[in-house]
Amino acid sequence: MRVILEIPEKEEGLYLPAEMLEEAGLSQGDGLSYTIEEGRIQIETAESCERRFLEEDWEDAKADKMLCCLPEDAVRIFCSLGITPETIRGAIEKGAIDIEGNV
């Protein structure tokens, strides 16, 4: 589907018609976030965007000498609770969590 949008010149941000948002299963009150990747604009809820970034952070953490040793189950729990790798690294350094993910 090709859509031509008229974007007001003096407004900041991106205007999308309500019909387009509804078709995508979104609404203006959803707290939307957007990224531009490879010439495309990706629009998603802020919650979905935060989850994706957190999952990417945990994927990157596999290269960390301290965090790479955490059990996969512990990483899934931390991720599902919205806990960042930096938070877990800090807790390990303080001794609040051992290397196996036990509190």
Short mmCIF file of C-alpha atoms in Angstrom, two decimals:
data_model
loop_
_atom_site.label_atom_id
_atom_site.label_comp_id
_atom_site.label_asym_id
_atom_site.label_seq_id
_atom_site.Cartn_x
_atom_site.Cartn_y
_atom_site.Cartn_z
CA MET A 1 0.00 0.00 0.00
CA ARG A 2 1.36 3.42 -0.91
CA VAL A 3 0.31 6.36 1.23
CA ILE A 4 1.17 9.98 0.59
CA LEU A 5 1.23 12.06 3.76
CA GLU A 6 0.99 15.81 4.02
CA ILE A 7 3.21 16.81 6.92
CA PRO A 8 2.82 20.37 8.22
CA GLU A 9 6.08 22.28 7.74
CA LYS A 10 6.10 24.03 11.13
CA GLU A 11 5.13 21.06 13.28
CA GLU A 12 7.71 18.84 14.95
CA GLY A 13 7.26 15.11 14.79
CA LEU A 14 5.28 12.94 12.44
CA TYR A 15 1.56 13.20 11.73
CA LEU A 16 -0.30 10.02 10.86
CA PRO A 17 -4.04 9.95 10.11
CA ALA A 18 -6.18 8.17 12.70
CA GLU A 19 -7.40 5.74 10.04
CA MET A 20 -3.85 4.61 9.31
CA LEU A 21 -3.12 4.08 13.01
CA GLU A 22 -6.34 2.11 13.45
CA GLU A 23 -5.47 -0.10 10.48
CA ALA A 24 -2.14 -0.86 12.19
CA GLY A 25 -3.90 -1.67 15.49
CA LEU A 26 -2.61 1.52 17.16
CA SER A 27 -4.19 4.69 18.48
CA GLN A 28 -2.88 8.18 19.11
CA GLY A 29 -3.03 7.65 22.88
CA ASP A 30 -0.73 4.59 22.78
CA GLY A 31 2.50 6.50 23.35
CA LEU A 32 4.08 5.66 20.03
CA SER A 33 7.76 5.49 19.23
CA TYR A 34 9.41 5.46 15.84
CA THR A 35 12.78 4.56 14.41
CA ILE A 36 14.18 5.01 10.94
CA GLU A 37 16.00 1.94 9.64
CA GLU A 38 17.21 1.28 6.12
CA GLY A 39 15.03 4.02 4.66
CA ARG A 40 11.89 2.84 6.44
CA ILE A 41 9.98 4.36 9.33
CA GLN A 42 9.06 1.76 11.94
CA ILE A 43 6.27 2.79 14.30
CA GLU A 44 5.50 0.82 17.44
CA THR A 45 4.19 1.35 20.93
CA ALA A 46 6.74 2.78 23.34
CA GLU A 47 6.43 -0.40 25.43
CA SER A 48 7.22 -2.60 22.43
CA CYS A 49 10.18 -0.40 21.53
CA GLU A 50 11.58 -0.55 25.07
CA ARG A 51 11.21 -4.35 25.09
CA ARG A 52 13.04 -4.65 21.76
CA PHE A 53 15.91 -2.45 22.97
CA LEU A 54 16.15 -4.44 26.22
CA GLU A 55 16.28 -7.72 24.30
CA GLU A 56 19.03 -6.27 22.09
CA ASP A 57 20.95 -5.15 25.20
CA TRP A 58 20.77 -8.68 26.63
CA GLU A 59 21.89 -10.13 23.30
CA ASP A 60 24.89 -7.76 23.34
CA ALA A 61 25.58 -8.75 26.97
CA LYS A 62 26.49 -12.26 25.82
CA ALA A 63 29.88 -10.79 24.85
CA ASP A 64 30.43 -9.44 28.38
CA LYS A 65 32.88 -11.59 30.36
CA MET A 66 30.76 -11.36 33.52
CA LEU A 67 27.25 -11.55 32.07
CA CYS A 68 27.94 -14.27 29.49
CA CYS A 69 27.99 -16.84 32.28
CA LEU A 70 24.44 -16.19 33.47
CA PRO A 71 21.99 -19.06 32.88
CA GLU A 72 19.59 -18.44 29.98
CA ASP A 73 16.58 -18.88 32.31
CA ALA A 74 17.87 -16.12 34.59
CA VAL A 75 18.41 -13.82 31.59
CA ARG A 76 14.84 -14.48 30.36
CA ILE A 77 13.46 -13.63 33.81
CA PHE A 78 15.54 -10.44 34.08
CA CYS A 79 14.44 -9.39 30.59
CA SER A 80 10.76 -10.15 31.26
CA LEU A 81 10.93 -8.00 34.40
CA GLY A 82 12.54 -5.12 32.49
CA ILE A 83 15.88 -5.44 34.27
CA THR A 84 18.85 -4.20 32.26
CA PRO A 85 22.21 -5.94 31.92
CA GLU A 86 23.85 -2.92 33.59
CA THR A 87 21.66 -3.41 36.67
CA ILE A 88 22.59 -7.10 36.91
CA ARG A 89 26.28 -6.31 36.34
CA GLY A 90 26.14 -3.83 39.24
CA ALA A 91 24.40 -6.37 41.48
CA ILE A 92 27.03 -9.02 40.66
CA GLU A 93 29.84 -6.57 41.41
CA LYS A 94 28.24 -5.76 44.79
CA GLY A 95 27.78 -9.47 45.55
CA ALA A 96 23.96 -9.28 45.60
CA ILE A 97 23.75 -11.87 42.78
CA ASP A 98 26.17 -14.68 42.14
CA ILE A 99 27.42 -15.62 38.69
CA GLU A 100 24.71 -18.30 38.33
CA GLY A 101 21.97 -15.66 38.71
CA ASN A 102 21.02 -16.60 42.28
CA VAL A 103 19.89 -13.70 44.49
#
